[in-house]
Amino acid sequence: MGSDMLATSEIIRETAQPLRLRKLLSEWRQVPMYRNYPFHGLGAGAETDRLVGFERLPFTGKQEIRRDFPENFLRPGQNLDQLLEQDVVEVEHTSGTSDDQLSVLFKRGWWDTQEERALRLNPFVSRILEEQPDARRATLTTPACNGRVCFSAWLSRVNRTMGKTLFVNQARIPFLMTDEEMARMAAEIADWSPQFLEVDPVHGAWFALFCERQGLRFPSLRFVLCSYEFLSVVHRRILQRAFGIPVFNLYGSTETGHLLMEDERGEMKPSYENAFLEIIEPDGQGRGELVATTLTNDYMPLIRYRIGDLAERQERPYGTSYIVHGRLRDLLGDKTGRRVTTWDVDQCFSGISGIAHYQLRQAKDNVFSLRYVPESSGPPAKELNDLVSRLETLLQPADRIDVESVSLLPPTPSGKFRLTYNAAAS
């Protein structure tokens, strides 16, 4: 971090991380998975924002978590059955977006605590939570993601209400939902009177279009929170237009908890209390794989966990922010072999109207096709031509990009959607 930066509260929290991390690492030696890690020699560097030798520690991935779970995390004297019986911990499961599902262990109440900590990185949201500590939310997300936040079989409303949260949708593919089903969802939201919507962007945008057609708005709503997968400019535009309230992005994973929260400037700010973040193997533009070391999940601490996403770190005079570029597996490439991220592609859709959702697919020989789900009558011809021109400038394809309007785009088996897909690399 540059020495010319002002000592803002953000920077103070960031520079305090290595000392906190060093203390935690000494405690994590007791965790079976880390007993053979080379912790010796770790120490603070000349600069306060460095932990010398940390980069020597091995990376953690899904395979390491899955191996011998939960015994690989339980410390001497701990027993999972007893912890569950005492209602001390929760065991959840990931969506399986980048691999098979795996189990995640954390202290009961941990998820909500670290989520609120991330939400309060946004001053607008923080003010609302101060004004209304019991703020309600209505959640629209894929029913295939995980047992904590989704449902895969029909449940009555009482069974879809958990504390201050009402889960309203139970369809895996939003494009197949009938108006009757979406009207039921809208009626439940109106009756629940939530202060914010928490949405998977694809599900949320499709529902927002229904509300717009019906002239529906919800007076109690103050903002929309997008999570679960990549938030496209396409989805953001629809949500902002239909509901007339701010739309913010919340980023994290089931394994790590919430890591980044969008603020009122549109910057993704890190939660220094929740995790220590690294960008590894950056390319010439500074985009590399995001690696997280969790700081608050004592039952399953993760050291240098490879989430599977690309990100870009941006240092500013008042603090650090990140750009999330999308999944590693969703990388495309131009004819020179340069990496093209989901974020790169999505920027081409800025200012383009008439598109509710899309997928750009790369086949072998640098051939691309664009499939999009239209909203209303679809994009004006000139805007669609402009979009294709931007994409071709970005990707330098071997031939013209094939474009097709479709009624739906299917999700992956996990229930999530892929904006970019490299079939040639699969």
PDB file of C-alpha atoms in Angstrom, residues 187-358:
ATOM      1  CA  ALA A 187     -48.836 -10.645  -3.224  1.00  0.00           C
ATOM      2  CA  GLU A 188     -46.650 -12.322  -0.596  1.00  0.00           C
ATOM      3  CA  ILE A 189     -44.058  -9.543  -0.842  1.00  0.00           C
ATOM      4  CA  ALA A 190     -46.720  -6.844  -0.532  1.00  0.00           C
ATOM      5  CA  ASP A 191     -48.153  -8.542   2.553  1.00  0.00           C
ATOM      6  CA  TRP A 192     -44.694  -9.110   4.101  1.00  0.00           C
ATOM      7  CA  SER A 193     -43.713  -5.437   3.592  1.00  0.00           C
ATOM      8  CA  PRO A 194     -39.956  -6.022   3.465  1.00  0.00           C
ATOM      9  CA  GLN A 195     -37.380  -3.226   3.603  1.00  0.00           C
ATOM     10  CA  PHE A 196     -35.290  -4.893   0.901  1.00  0.00           C
ATOM     11  CA  LEU A 197     -35.283  -7.623  -1.696  1.00  0.00           C
ATOM     12  CA  GLU A 198     -32.408 -10.103  -1.805  1.00  0.00           C
ATOM     13  CA  VAL A 199     -32.251 -11.605  -5.276  1.00  0.00           C
ATOM     14  CA  ASP A 200     -30.382 -13.808  -7.625  1.00  0.00           C
ATOM     15  CA  PRO A 201     -29.972 -11.270 -10.462  1.00  0.00           C
ATOM     16  CA  VAL A 202     -31.609 -13.439 -13.138  1.00  0.00           C
ATOM     17  CA  HIS A 203     -34.598 -14.363 -10.978  1.00  0.00           C
ATOM     18  CA  GLY A 204     -34.886 -10.815  -9.674  1.00  0.00           C
ATOM     19  CA  ALA A 205     -34.790  -9.153 -13.091  1.00  0.00           C
ATOM     20  CA  TRP A 206     -37.405 -11.507 -14.551  1.00  0.00           C
ATOM     21  CA  PHE A 207     -39.727 -10.869 -11.607  1.00  0.00           C
ATOM     22  CA  ALA A 208     -39.076  -7.118 -11.886  1.00  0.00           C
ATOM     23  CA  LEU A 209     -40.242  -7.185 -15.513  1.00  0.00           C
ATOM     24  CA  PHE A 210     -43.507  -8.803 -14.418  1.00  0.00           C
ATOM     25  CA  CYS A 211     -43.993  -6.136 -11.744  1.00  0.00           C
ATOM     26  CA  GLU A 212     -43.287  -3.436 -14.316  1.00  0.00           C
ATOM     27  CA  ARG A 213     -45.887  -4.837 -16.716  1.00  0.00           C
ATOM     28  CA  GLN A 214     -48.451  -4.939 -13.919  1.00  0.00           C
ATOM     29  CA  GLY A 215     -47.552  -1.503 -12.583  1.00  0.00           C
ATOM     30  CA  LEU A 216     -46.535  -3.002  -9.214  1.00  0.00           C
ATOM     31  CA  ARG A 217     -44.205  -1.356  -6.740  1.00  0.00           C
ATOM     32  CA  PHE A 218     -43.697  -2.074  -3.072  1.00  0.00           C
ATOM     33  CA  PRO A 219     -43.725   1.077  -0.893  1.00  0.00           C
ATOM     34  CA  SER A 220     -41.802  -0.557   1.955  1.00  0.00           C
ATOM     35  CA  LEU A 221     -38.744  -1.397  -0.197  1.00  0.00           C
ATOM     36  CA  ARG A 222     -35.640   0.744   0.279  1.00  0.00           C
ATOM     37  CA  PHE A 223     -33.067  -1.184  -1.811  1.00  0.00           C
ATOM     38  CA  VAL A 224     -32.385  -4.382  -3.758  1.00  0.00           C
ATOM     39  CA  LEU A 225     -29.495  -6.626  -2.732  1.00  0.00           C
ATOM     40  CA  CYS A 226     -28.045  -8.862  -5.460  1.00  0.00           C
ATOM     41  CA  SER A 227     -25.994 -11.940  -4.636  1.00  0.00           C
ATOM     42  CA  TYR A 228     -25.617 -15.656  -5.480  1.00  0.00           C
ATOM     43  CA  GLU A 229     -24.064 -15.004  -8.904  1.00  0.00           C
ATOM     44  CA  PHE A 230     -22.609 -12.342 -11.228  1.00  0.00           C
ATOM     45  CA  LEU A 231     -24.680  -9.164 -11.389  1.00  0.00           C
ATOM     46  CA  SER A 232     -24.902  -8.036 -15.017  1.00  0.00           C
ATOM     47  CA  VAL A 233     -25.495  -4.456 -16.099  1.00  0.00           C
ATOM     48  CA  VAL A 234     -28.506  -5.947 -17.908  1.00  0.00           C
ATOM     49  CA  HIS A 235     -30.077  -7.163 -14.655  1.00  0.00           C
ATOM     50  CA  ARG A 236     -29.142  -4.030 -12.716  1.00  0.00           C
ATOM     51  CA  ARG A 237     -30.792  -1.759 -15.302  1.00  0.00           C
ATOM     52  CA  ILE A 238     -34.076  -3.688 -15.125  1.00  0.00           C
ATOM     53  CA  LEU A 239     -34.148  -3.831 -11.321  1.00  0.00           C
ATOM     54  CA  GLN A 240     -33.434  -0.100 -10.955  1.00  0.00           C
ATOM     55  CA  ARG A 241     -36.007   0.867 -13.562  1.00  0.00           C
ATOM     56  CA  ALA A 242     -38.778  -1.430 -12.316  1.00  0.00           C
ATOM     57  CA  PHE A 243     -38.479  -0.716  -8.604  1.00  0.00           C
ATOM     58  CA  GLY A 244     -37.029   2.806  -8.623  1.00  0.00           C
ATOM     59  CA  ILE A 245     -34.659   2.126  -5.705  1.00  0.00           C
ATOM     60  CA  PRO A 246     -30.887   1.572  -5.361  1.00  0.00           C
ATOM     61  CA  VAL A 247     -29.453  -1.797  -6.378  1.00  0.00           C
ATOM     62  CA  PHE A 248     -26.337  -3.059  -4.578  1.00  0.00           C
ATOM     63  CA  ASN A 249     -24.086  -6.052  -5.111  1.00  0.00           C
ATOM     64  CA  LEU A 250     -23.009  -8.393  -2.278  1.00  0.00           C
ATOM     65  CA  TYR A 251     -20.237 -10.887  -3.033  1.00  0.00           C
ATOM     66  CA  GLY A 252     -19.045 -13.983  -1.226  1.00  0.00           C
ATOM     67  CA  SER A 253     -19.439 -17.750  -1.097  1.00  0.00           C
ATOM     68  CA  THR A 254     -21.010 -20.323   1.180  1.00  0.00           C
ATOM     69  CA  GLU A 255     -17.539 -21.462   2.231  1.00  0.00           C
ATOM     70  CA  THR A 256     -16.112 -18.039   3.055  1.00  0.00           C
ATOM     71  CA  GLY A 257     -19.154 -15.980   3.929  1.00  0.00           C
ATOM     72  CA  HIS A 258     -19.564 -12.434   2.614  1.00  0.00           C
ATOM     73  CA  LEU A 259     -16.390 -10.741   1.403  1.00  0.00           C
ATOM     74  CA  LEU A 260     -17.296  -7.622  -0.608  1.00  0.00           C
ATOM     75  CA  MET A 261     -20.177  -5.152  -0.509  1.00  0.00           C
ATOM     76  CA  GLU A 262     -20.943  -2.438  -3.040  1.00  0.00           C
ATOM     77  CA  ASP A 263     -21.092   1.068  -1.594  1.00  0.00           C
ATOM     78  CA  GLU A 264     -22.929   4.168  -2.796  1.00  0.00           C
ATOM     79  CA  ARG A 265     -20.046   5.015  -5.177  1.00  0.00           C
ATOM     80  CA  GLY A 266     -20.488   1.669  -6.897  1.00  0.00           C
ATOM     81  CA  GLU A 267     -17.220   0.302  -5.469  1.00  0.00           C
ATOM     82  CA  MET A 268     -16.935  -3.213  -4.041  1.00  0.00           C
ATOM     83  CA  LYS A 269     -15.468  -2.765  -0.566  1.00  0.00           C
ATOM     84  CA  PRO A 270     -13.820  -5.600   1.382  1.00  0.00           C
ATOM     85  CA  SER A 271     -14.867  -6.621   4.873  1.00  0.00           C
ATOM     86  CA  TYR A 272     -11.548  -6.590   6.720  1.00  0.00           C
ATOM     87  CA  GLU A 273     -13.188  -8.196   9.739  1.00  0.00           C
ATOM     88  CA  ASN A 274     -14.476 -11.157   7.714  1.00  0.00           C
ATOM     89  CA  ALA A 275     -11.494 -12.151   5.571  1.00  0.00           C
ATOM     90  CA  PHE A 276      -7.974 -11.437   4.365  1.00  0.00           C
ATOM     91  CA  LEU A 277      -7.954 -11.261   0.554  1.00  0.00           C
ATOM     92  CA  GLU A 278      -5.196 -11.874  -1.990  1.00  0.00           C
ATOM     93  CA  ILE A 279      -5.000 -11.652  -5.773  1.00  0.00           C
ATOM     94  CA  ILE A 280      -2.723 -14.399  -7.076  1.00  0.00           C
ATOM     95  CA  GLU A 281      -1.159 -14.868 -10.515  1.00  0.00           C
ATOM     96  CA  PRO A 282      -2.380 -11.490 -11.843  1.00  0.00           C
ATOM     97  CA  ASP A 283      -2.221 -10.860 -15.576  1.00  0.00           C
ATOM     98  CA  GLY A 284      -0.871  -7.705 -17.201  1.00  0.00           C
ATOM     99  CA  GLN A 285      -4.062  -5.869 -16.286  1.00  0.00           C
ATOM    100  CA  GLY A 286      -3.928  -6.863 -12.626  1.00  0.00           C
ATOM    101  CA  ARG A 287      -6.725  -9.437 -12.824  1.00  0.00           C
ATOM    102  CA  GLY A 288      -5.973 -12.634 -10.930  1.00  0.00           C
ATOM    103  CA  GLU A 289      -7.592 -15.344  -8.874  1.00  0.00           C
ATOM    104  CA  LEU A 290      -9.215 -14.188  -5.648  1.00  0.00           C
ATOM    105  CA  VAL A 291      -7.987 -16.081  -2.590  1.00  0.00           C
ATOM    106  CA  ALA A 292      -9.579 -15.643   0.850  1.00  0.00           C
ATOM    107  CA  THR A 293      -8.416 -16.464   4.361  1.00  0.00           C
ATOM    108  CA  THR A 294     -11.439 -16.356   6.641  1.00  0.00           C
ATOM    109  CA  LEU A 295     -11.107 -14.634  10.002  1.00  0.00           C
ATOM    110  CA  THR A 296     -14.316 -15.346  11.932  1.00  0.00           C
ATOM    111  CA  ASN A 297     -15.374 -18.963  11.347  1.00  0.00           C
ATOM    112  CA  ASP A 298     -13.576 -20.699  14.216  1.00  0.00           C
ATOM    113  CA  TYR A 299     -15.137 -24.086  13.446  1.00  0.00           C
ATOM    114  CA  MET A 300     -13.923 -24.164   9.836  1.00  0.00           C
ATOM    115  CA  PRO A 301     -11.181 -21.581   9.257  1.00  0.00           C
ATOM    116  CA  LEU A 302     -10.001 -21.503   5.658  1.00  0.00           C
ATOM    117  CA  ILE A 303      -6.416 -20.557   4.848  1.00  0.00           C
ATOM    118  CA  ARG A 304      -5.765 -19.175   1.347  1.00  0.00           C
ATOM    119  CA  TYR A 305      -8.995 -20.611  -0.042  1.00  0.00           C
ATOM    120  CA  ARG A 306      -9.311 -20.583  -3.844  1.00  0.00           C
ATOM    121  CA  ILE A 307     -12.880 -19.483  -4.493  1.00  0.00           C
ATOM    122  CA  GLY A 308     -12.633 -19.924  -8.253  1.00  0.00           C
ATOM    123  CA  ASP A 309     -13.292 -16.295  -9.190  1.00  0.00           C
ATOM    124  CA  LEU A 310     -11.174 -13.653 -10.879  1.00  0.00           C
ATOM    125  CA  ALA A 311     -10.908 -10.214  -9.345  1.00  0.00           C
ATOM    126  CA  GLU A 312      -8.968  -6.982  -9.658  1.00  0.00           C
ATOM    127  CA  ARG A 313      -7.682  -4.983  -6.701  1.00  0.00           C
ATOM    128  CA  GLN A 314      -7.891  -1.189  -6.927  1.00  0.00           C
ATOM    129  CA  GLU A 315      -5.988   0.985  -4.475  1.00  0.00           C
ATOM    130  CA  ARG A 316      -7.379   4.466  -3.923  1.00  0.00           C
ATOM    131  CA  PRO A 317      -6.279   7.307  -1.611  1.00  0.00           C
ATOM    132  CA  TYR A 318      -9.106   6.516   0.803  1.00  0.00           C
ATOM    133  CA  GLY A 319      -8.949   2.697   0.681  1.00  0.00           C
ATOM    134  CA  THR A 320      -9.049  -0.458  -1.415  1.00  0.00           C
ATOM    135  CA  SER A 321     -11.846  -1.754  -3.608  1.00  0.00           C
ATOM    136  CA  TYR A 322     -12.245  -4.698  -5.966  1.00  0.00           C
ATOM    137  CA  ILE A 323     -13.774  -5.525  -9.326  1.00  0.00           C
ATOM    138  CA  VAL A 324     -15.169  -9.066  -9.513  1.00  0.00           C
ATOM    139  CA  HIS A 325     -14.542 -10.404 -13.016  1.00  0.00           C
ATOM    140  CA  GLY A 326     -16.469 -13.673 -12.805  1.00  0.00           C
ATOM    141  CA  ARG A 327     -15.684 -17.363 -12.622  1.00  0.00           C
ATOM    142  CA  LEU A 328     -12.346 -18.739 -13.818  1.00  0.00           C
ATOM    143  CA  ARG A 329     -14.193 -21.467 -15.687  1.00  0.00           C
ATOM    144  CA  ASP A 330     -16.159 -18.814 -17.621  1.00  0.00           C
ATOM    145  CA  LEU A 331     -13.096 -17.144 -19.143  1.00  0.00           C
ATOM    146  CA  LEU A 332     -13.128 -16.536 -22.867  1.00  0.00           C
ATOM    147  CA  GLY A 333     -10.157 -15.763 -25.079  1.00  0.00           C
ATOM    148  CA  ASP A 334      -9.469 -13.623 -28.130  1.00  0.00           C
ATOM    149  CA  LYS A 335      -7.455 -14.757 -31.141  1.00  0.00           C
ATOM    150  CA  THR A 336      -4.195 -13.790 -29.411  1.00  0.00           C
ATOM    151  CA  GLY A 337      -4.986 -15.934 -26.383  1.00  0.00           C
ATOM    152  CA  ARG A 338      -5.616 -12.925 -24.131  1.00  0.00           C
ATOM    153  CA  ARG A 339      -8.018 -13.698 -21.284  1.00  0.00           C
ATOM    154  CA  VAL A 340     -11.439 -12.091 -21.605  1.00  0.00           C
ATOM    155  CA  THR A 341     -13.515 -12.141 -18.425  1.00  0.00           C
ATOM    156  CA  THR A 342     -17.249 -12.146 -17.838  1.00  0.00           C
ATOM    157  CA  TRP A 343     -16.910  -8.554 -16.598  1.00  0.00           C
ATOM    158  CA  ASP A 344     -15.152  -7.538 -19.846  1.00  0.00           C
ATOM    159  CA  VAL A 345     -18.011  -8.972 -21.878  1.00  0.00           C
ATOM    160  CA  ASP A 346     -20.698  -7.533 -19.634  1.00  0.00           C
ATOM    161  CA  GLN A 347     -19.361  -3.994 -20.015  1.00  0.00           C
ATOM    162  CA  CYS A 348     -20.309  -4.217 -23.699  1.00  0.00           C
ATOM    163  CA  PHE A 349     -23.973  -4.370 -22.637  1.00  0.00           C
ATOM    164  CA  SER A 350     -23.870  -0.967 -20.903  1.00  0.00           C
ATOM    165  CA  GLY A 351     -26.572   1.291 -22.325  1.00  0.00           C
ATOM    166  CA  ILE A 352     -28.192  -1.535 -24.303  1.00  0.00           C
ATOM    167  CA  SER A 353     -31.947  -1.887 -23.732  1.00  0.00           C
ATOM    168  CA  GLY A 354     -34.405  -4.662 -24.509  1.00  0.00           C
ATOM    169  CA  ILE A 355     -32.324  -7.592 -23.137  1.00  0.00           C
ATOM    170  CA  ALA A 356     -33.420  -9.431 -19.982  1.00  0.00           C
ATOM    171  CA  HIS A 357     -30.634 -12.023 -19.912  1.00  0.00           C
ATOM    172  CA  TYR A 358     -27.923 -13.389 -22.206  1.00  0.00           C
TER     173      TYR A 358
END
